[in-house]
CSV table of C-alpha atoms in Angstrom, one decimal:
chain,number,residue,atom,x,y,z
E,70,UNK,CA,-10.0,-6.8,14.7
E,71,UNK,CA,-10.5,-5.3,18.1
E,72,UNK,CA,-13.6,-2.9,17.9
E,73,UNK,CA,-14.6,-4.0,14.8
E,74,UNK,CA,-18.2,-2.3,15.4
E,75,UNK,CA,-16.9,1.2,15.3
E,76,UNK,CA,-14.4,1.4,12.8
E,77,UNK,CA,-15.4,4.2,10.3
E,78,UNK,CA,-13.6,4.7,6.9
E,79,UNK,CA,-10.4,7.5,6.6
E,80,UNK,CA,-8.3,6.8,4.2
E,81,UNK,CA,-10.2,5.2,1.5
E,82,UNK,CA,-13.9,5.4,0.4
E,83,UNK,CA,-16.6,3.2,-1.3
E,84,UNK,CA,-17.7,5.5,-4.6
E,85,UNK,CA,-20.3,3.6,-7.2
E,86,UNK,CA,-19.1,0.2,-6.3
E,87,UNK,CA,-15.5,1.0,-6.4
E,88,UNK,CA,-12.7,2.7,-3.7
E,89,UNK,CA,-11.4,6.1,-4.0
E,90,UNK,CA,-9.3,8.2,-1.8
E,91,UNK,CA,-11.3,10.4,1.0
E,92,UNK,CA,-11.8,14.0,0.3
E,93,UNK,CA,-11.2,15.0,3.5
E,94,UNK,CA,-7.9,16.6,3.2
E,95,UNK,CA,-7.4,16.0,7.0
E,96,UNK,CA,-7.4,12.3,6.4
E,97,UNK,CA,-5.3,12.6,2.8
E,98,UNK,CA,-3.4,16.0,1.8
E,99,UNK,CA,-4.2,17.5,-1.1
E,100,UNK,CA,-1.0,16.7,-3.0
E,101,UNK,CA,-1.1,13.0,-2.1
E,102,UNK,CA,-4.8,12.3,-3.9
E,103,UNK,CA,-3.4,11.2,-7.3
E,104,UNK,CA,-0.9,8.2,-6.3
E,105,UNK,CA,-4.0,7.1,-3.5
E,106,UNK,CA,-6.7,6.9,-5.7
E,107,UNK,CA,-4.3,4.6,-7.8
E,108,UNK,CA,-3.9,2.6,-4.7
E,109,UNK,CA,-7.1,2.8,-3.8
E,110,UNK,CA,-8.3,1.2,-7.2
E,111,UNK,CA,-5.7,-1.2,-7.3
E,112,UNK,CA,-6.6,-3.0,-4.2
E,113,UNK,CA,-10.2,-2.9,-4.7
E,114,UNK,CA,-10.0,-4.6,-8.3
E,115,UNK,CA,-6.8,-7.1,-7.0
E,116,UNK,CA,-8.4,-7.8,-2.9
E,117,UNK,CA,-11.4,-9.9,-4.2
E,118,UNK,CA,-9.2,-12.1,-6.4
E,119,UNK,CA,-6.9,-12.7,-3.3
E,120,UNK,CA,-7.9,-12.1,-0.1
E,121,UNK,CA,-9.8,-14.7,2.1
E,122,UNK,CA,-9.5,-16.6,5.2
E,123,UNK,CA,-7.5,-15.5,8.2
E,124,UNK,CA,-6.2,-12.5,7.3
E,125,UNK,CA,-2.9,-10.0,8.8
E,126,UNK,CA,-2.8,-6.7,8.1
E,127,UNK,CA,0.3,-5.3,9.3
E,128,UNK,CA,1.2,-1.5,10.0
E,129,UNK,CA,-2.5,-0.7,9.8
E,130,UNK,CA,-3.1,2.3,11.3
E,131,UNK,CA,-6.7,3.0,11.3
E,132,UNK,CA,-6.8,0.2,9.1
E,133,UNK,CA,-8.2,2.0,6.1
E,134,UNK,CA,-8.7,-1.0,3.9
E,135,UNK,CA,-10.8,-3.0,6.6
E,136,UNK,CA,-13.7,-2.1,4.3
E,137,UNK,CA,-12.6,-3.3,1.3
E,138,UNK,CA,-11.6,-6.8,2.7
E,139,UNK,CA,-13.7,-7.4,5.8
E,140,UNK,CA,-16.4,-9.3,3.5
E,141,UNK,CA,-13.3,-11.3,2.1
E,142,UNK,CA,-12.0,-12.3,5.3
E,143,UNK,CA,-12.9,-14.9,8.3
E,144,UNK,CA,-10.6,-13.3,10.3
E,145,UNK,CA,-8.7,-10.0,10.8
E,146,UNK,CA,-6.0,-9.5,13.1
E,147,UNK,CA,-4.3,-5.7,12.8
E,148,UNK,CA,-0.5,-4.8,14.1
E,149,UNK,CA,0.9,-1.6,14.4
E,150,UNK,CA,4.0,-0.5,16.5
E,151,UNK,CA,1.6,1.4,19.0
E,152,UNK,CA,-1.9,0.9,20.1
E,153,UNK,CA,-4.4,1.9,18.8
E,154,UNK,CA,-8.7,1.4,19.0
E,155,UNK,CA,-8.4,-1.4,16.3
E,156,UNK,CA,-4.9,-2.8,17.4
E,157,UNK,CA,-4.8,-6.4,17.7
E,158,UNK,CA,-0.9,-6.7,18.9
E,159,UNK,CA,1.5,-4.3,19.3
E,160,UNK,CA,4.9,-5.1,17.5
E,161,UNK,CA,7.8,-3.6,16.1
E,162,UNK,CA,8.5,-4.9,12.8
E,163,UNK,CA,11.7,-4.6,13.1
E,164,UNK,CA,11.6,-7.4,15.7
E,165,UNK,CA,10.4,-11.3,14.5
E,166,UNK,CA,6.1,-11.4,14.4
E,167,UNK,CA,4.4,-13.1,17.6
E,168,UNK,CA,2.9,-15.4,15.7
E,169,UNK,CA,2.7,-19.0,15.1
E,170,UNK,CA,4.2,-20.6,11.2
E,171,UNK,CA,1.4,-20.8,8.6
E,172,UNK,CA,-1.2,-18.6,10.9
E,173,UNK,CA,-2.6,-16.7,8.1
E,174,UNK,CA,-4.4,-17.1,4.7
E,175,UNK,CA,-3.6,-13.2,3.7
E,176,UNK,CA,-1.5,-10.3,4.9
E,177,UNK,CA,-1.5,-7.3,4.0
E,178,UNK,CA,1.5,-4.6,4.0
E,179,UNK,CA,-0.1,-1.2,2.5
E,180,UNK,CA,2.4,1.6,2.4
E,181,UNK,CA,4.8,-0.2,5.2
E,182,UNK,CA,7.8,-1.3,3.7
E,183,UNK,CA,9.5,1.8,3.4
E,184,UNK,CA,9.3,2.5,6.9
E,185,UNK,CA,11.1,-0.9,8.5
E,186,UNK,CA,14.8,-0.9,8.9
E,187,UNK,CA,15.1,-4.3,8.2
E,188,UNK,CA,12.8,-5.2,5.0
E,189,UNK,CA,14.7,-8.6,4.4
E,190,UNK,CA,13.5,-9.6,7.9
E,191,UNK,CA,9.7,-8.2,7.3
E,192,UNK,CA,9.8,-10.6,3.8
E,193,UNK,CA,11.1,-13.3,5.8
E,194,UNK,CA,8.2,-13.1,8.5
E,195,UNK,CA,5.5,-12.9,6.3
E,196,UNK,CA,6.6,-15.7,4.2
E,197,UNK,CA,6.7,-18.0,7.9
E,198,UNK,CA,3.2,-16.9,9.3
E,199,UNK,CA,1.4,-17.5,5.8
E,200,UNK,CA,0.0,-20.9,4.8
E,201,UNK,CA,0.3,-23.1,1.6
E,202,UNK,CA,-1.5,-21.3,-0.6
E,203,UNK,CA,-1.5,-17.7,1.5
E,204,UNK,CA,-0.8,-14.8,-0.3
E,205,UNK,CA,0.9,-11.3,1.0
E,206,UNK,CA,-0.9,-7.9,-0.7
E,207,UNK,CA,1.0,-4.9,-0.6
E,208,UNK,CA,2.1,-1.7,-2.4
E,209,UNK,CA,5.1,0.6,-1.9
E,210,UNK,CA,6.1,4.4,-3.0
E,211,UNK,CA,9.1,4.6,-5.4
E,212,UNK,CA,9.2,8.0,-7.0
E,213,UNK,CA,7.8,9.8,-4.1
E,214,UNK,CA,8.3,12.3,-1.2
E,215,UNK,CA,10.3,11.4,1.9
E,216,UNK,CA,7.3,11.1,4.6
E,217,UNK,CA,7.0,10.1,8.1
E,218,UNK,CA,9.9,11.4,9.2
E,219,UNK,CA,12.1,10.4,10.7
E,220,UNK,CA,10.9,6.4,9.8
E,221,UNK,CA,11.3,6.6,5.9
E,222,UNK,CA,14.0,4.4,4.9
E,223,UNK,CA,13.9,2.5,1.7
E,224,UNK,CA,12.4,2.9,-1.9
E,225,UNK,CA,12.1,-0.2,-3.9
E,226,UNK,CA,12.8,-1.0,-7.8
E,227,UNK,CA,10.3,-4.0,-8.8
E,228,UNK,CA,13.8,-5.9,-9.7
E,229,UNK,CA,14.3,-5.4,-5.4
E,230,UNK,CA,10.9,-6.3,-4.6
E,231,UNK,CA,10.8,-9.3,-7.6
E,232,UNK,CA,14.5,-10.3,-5.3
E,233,UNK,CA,12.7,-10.2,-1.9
E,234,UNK,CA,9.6,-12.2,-3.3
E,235,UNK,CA,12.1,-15.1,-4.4
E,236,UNK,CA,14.4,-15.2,-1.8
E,237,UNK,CA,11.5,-15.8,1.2
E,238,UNK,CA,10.5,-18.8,-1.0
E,239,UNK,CA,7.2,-17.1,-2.5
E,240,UNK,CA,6.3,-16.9,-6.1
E,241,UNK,CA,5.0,-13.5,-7.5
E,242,UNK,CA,1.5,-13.6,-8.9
E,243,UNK,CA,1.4,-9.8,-9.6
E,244,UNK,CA,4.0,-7.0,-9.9
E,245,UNK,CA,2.4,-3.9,-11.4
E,246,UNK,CA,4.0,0.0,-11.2
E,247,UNK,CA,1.2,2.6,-10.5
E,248,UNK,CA,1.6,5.3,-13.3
E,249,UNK,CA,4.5,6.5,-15.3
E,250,UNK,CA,6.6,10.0,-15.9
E,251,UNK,CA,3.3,12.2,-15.8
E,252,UNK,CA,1.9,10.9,-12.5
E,253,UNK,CA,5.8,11.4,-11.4
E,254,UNK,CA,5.6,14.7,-12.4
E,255,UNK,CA,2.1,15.6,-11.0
E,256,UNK,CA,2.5,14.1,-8.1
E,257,UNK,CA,5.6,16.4,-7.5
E,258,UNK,CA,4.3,19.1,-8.9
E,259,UNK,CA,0.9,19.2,-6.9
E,260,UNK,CA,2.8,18.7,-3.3
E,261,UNK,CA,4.6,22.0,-4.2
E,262,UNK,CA,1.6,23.5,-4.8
E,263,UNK,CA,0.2,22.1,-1.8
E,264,UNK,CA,2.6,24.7,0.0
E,265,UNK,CA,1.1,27.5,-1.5
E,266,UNK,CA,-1.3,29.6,1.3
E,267,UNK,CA,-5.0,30.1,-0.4
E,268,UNK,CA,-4.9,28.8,-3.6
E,269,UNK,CA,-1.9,26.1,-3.2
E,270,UNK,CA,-4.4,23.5,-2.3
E,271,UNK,CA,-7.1,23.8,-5.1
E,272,UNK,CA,-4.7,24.2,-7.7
E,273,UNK,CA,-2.7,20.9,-6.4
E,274,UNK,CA,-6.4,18.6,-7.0
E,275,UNK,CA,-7.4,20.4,-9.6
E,276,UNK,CA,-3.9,19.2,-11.5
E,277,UNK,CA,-4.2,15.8,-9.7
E,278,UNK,CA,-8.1,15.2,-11.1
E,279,UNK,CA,-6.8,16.5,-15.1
E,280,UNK,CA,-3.9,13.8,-14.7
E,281,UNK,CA,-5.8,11.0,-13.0
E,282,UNK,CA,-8.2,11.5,-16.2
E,283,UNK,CA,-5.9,11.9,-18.7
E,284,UNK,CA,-4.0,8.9,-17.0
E,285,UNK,CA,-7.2,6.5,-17.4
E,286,UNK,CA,-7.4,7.4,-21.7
E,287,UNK,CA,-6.0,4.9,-24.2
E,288,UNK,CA,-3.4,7.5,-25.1
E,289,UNK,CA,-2.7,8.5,-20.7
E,290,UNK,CA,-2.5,4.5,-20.1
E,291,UNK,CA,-0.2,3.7,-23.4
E,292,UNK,CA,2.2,6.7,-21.9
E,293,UNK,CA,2.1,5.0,-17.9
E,294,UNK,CA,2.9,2.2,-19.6
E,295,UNK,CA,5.8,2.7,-21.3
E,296,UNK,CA,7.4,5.1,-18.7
E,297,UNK,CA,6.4,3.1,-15.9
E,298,UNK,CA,9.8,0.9,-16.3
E,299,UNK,CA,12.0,3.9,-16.2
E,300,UNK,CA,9.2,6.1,-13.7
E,301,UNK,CA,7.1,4.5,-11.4
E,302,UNK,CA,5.3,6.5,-9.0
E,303,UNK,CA,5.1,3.3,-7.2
E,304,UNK,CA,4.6,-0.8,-7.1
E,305,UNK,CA,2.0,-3.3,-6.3
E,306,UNK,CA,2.6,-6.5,-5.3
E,307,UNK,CA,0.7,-10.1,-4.8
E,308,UNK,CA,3.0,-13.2,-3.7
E,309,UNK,CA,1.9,-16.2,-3.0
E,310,UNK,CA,3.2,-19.3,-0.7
E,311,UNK,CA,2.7,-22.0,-2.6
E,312,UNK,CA,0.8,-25.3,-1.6
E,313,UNK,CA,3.4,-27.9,-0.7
């Protein structure tokens, strides 16, 4: 990764051994805390078992889980469509990657999918530049806002991403939803309040905070659970090119 040295974290953060998101609500608005925490646990718990080696993280940004994985890794290489102080290789991914077959142990697609055009094309592309045994890590939105605008294209059922996974020849190690109906629902609720001038913004973590507790009870998890297959705030997905 190109200025490796003075990367800082944004997006995520390193709490008591784990990953959180920021609480700088320049970095993360307040209404999107709830579904990045999730994503923030999910890849610290899942990038250990999974990561190594030479490792792609495309439509990184500012590369907010370089801190999470650069231990993990022997190599990083980051691509975004425009330059930035840690871009490796400008692309679109709309277009074929410029890189060789089998270049990479790992890649990583965090929040991406839903802004390419052409997703069959980004599956397809990952599954050439990864090597026997590599594995792609990524997570997409399902029931959430339309963002980025005006690059938000796509949300994806795990029966679509479980599709893509097969037909680029991988196999799927994980395929987990992040929350259920009451995530949905705080989620949606807390970017309305969001909007509100003053008080909009406390209100939005304060509801965010009761359901991410609620969420990590027996009773909260039993309720995800359940709802998740008709409710998913969102998806998180490990597939794997297996050895020949």
């Amino acid at each position: 990764m190109k200025n490796a040295e003075s990367w800082k974290p944004t997006k995520f953060v390193q709490r008591g051994g784990g990953w959180r998101t920021t609480r700088d609500t320049r970095e993360v608005g307040a209404g999107s805390r709830l579904i990045t925490d999730a994503v923030a646990r999910l890849y610290g718990a899942q990038l250990p078992l999974h990561a190594r080696g030479r490792l792609l993280d495309l439509g990184c940004g500012q590369v907010p889980l370089y801190g999470a994985y650069r231990a993990l890794a022997s190599e990083v290489t980051c691509v975004d469509w425009a330059d930035g102080s840690h871009i490796d290789r400008s692309c679109d991914l709309a277009e074929p990657l410029p890189f060789a077959d089998a270049g990479f142990d790992t890649v990583i697609l965090s929040d991406v999918l839903e802004h390419v055009p052409d997703p069959a094309l980004v599956w397809r592309e990952m599954a050439r530049v990864l090597a026997p045994g590599g594995k792609v890590i990524m997570n997409v939105p399902f029931f959430y806002w339309l963002h980025a605008h005006p690059h938000d294209y796509y949300r994806y059922t795990n029966f679509a991403l479980e599709r893509f996974v097969r037909i680029s020849g991988l196999t799927l190690v994980t395929l987990q939803p992040l929350g259920g109906v009451l995530e949905v629902l705080a989620d949606l609720v807390a970017k309305l309040l969001d909007k509100v001038p003053l008080v909009g913004a406390p209100l939005a973590l304060a509801l965010q905070a009761a359901a991410g507790a609620f969420g990590r009870t027996s009773l909260g998890a039993r309720i995800a659970e359940r709802s998740a297959r008709h409710f998913p705030l969102g998806y998180f997905v490990v597939a794997e090119r297996r050895a020949a």
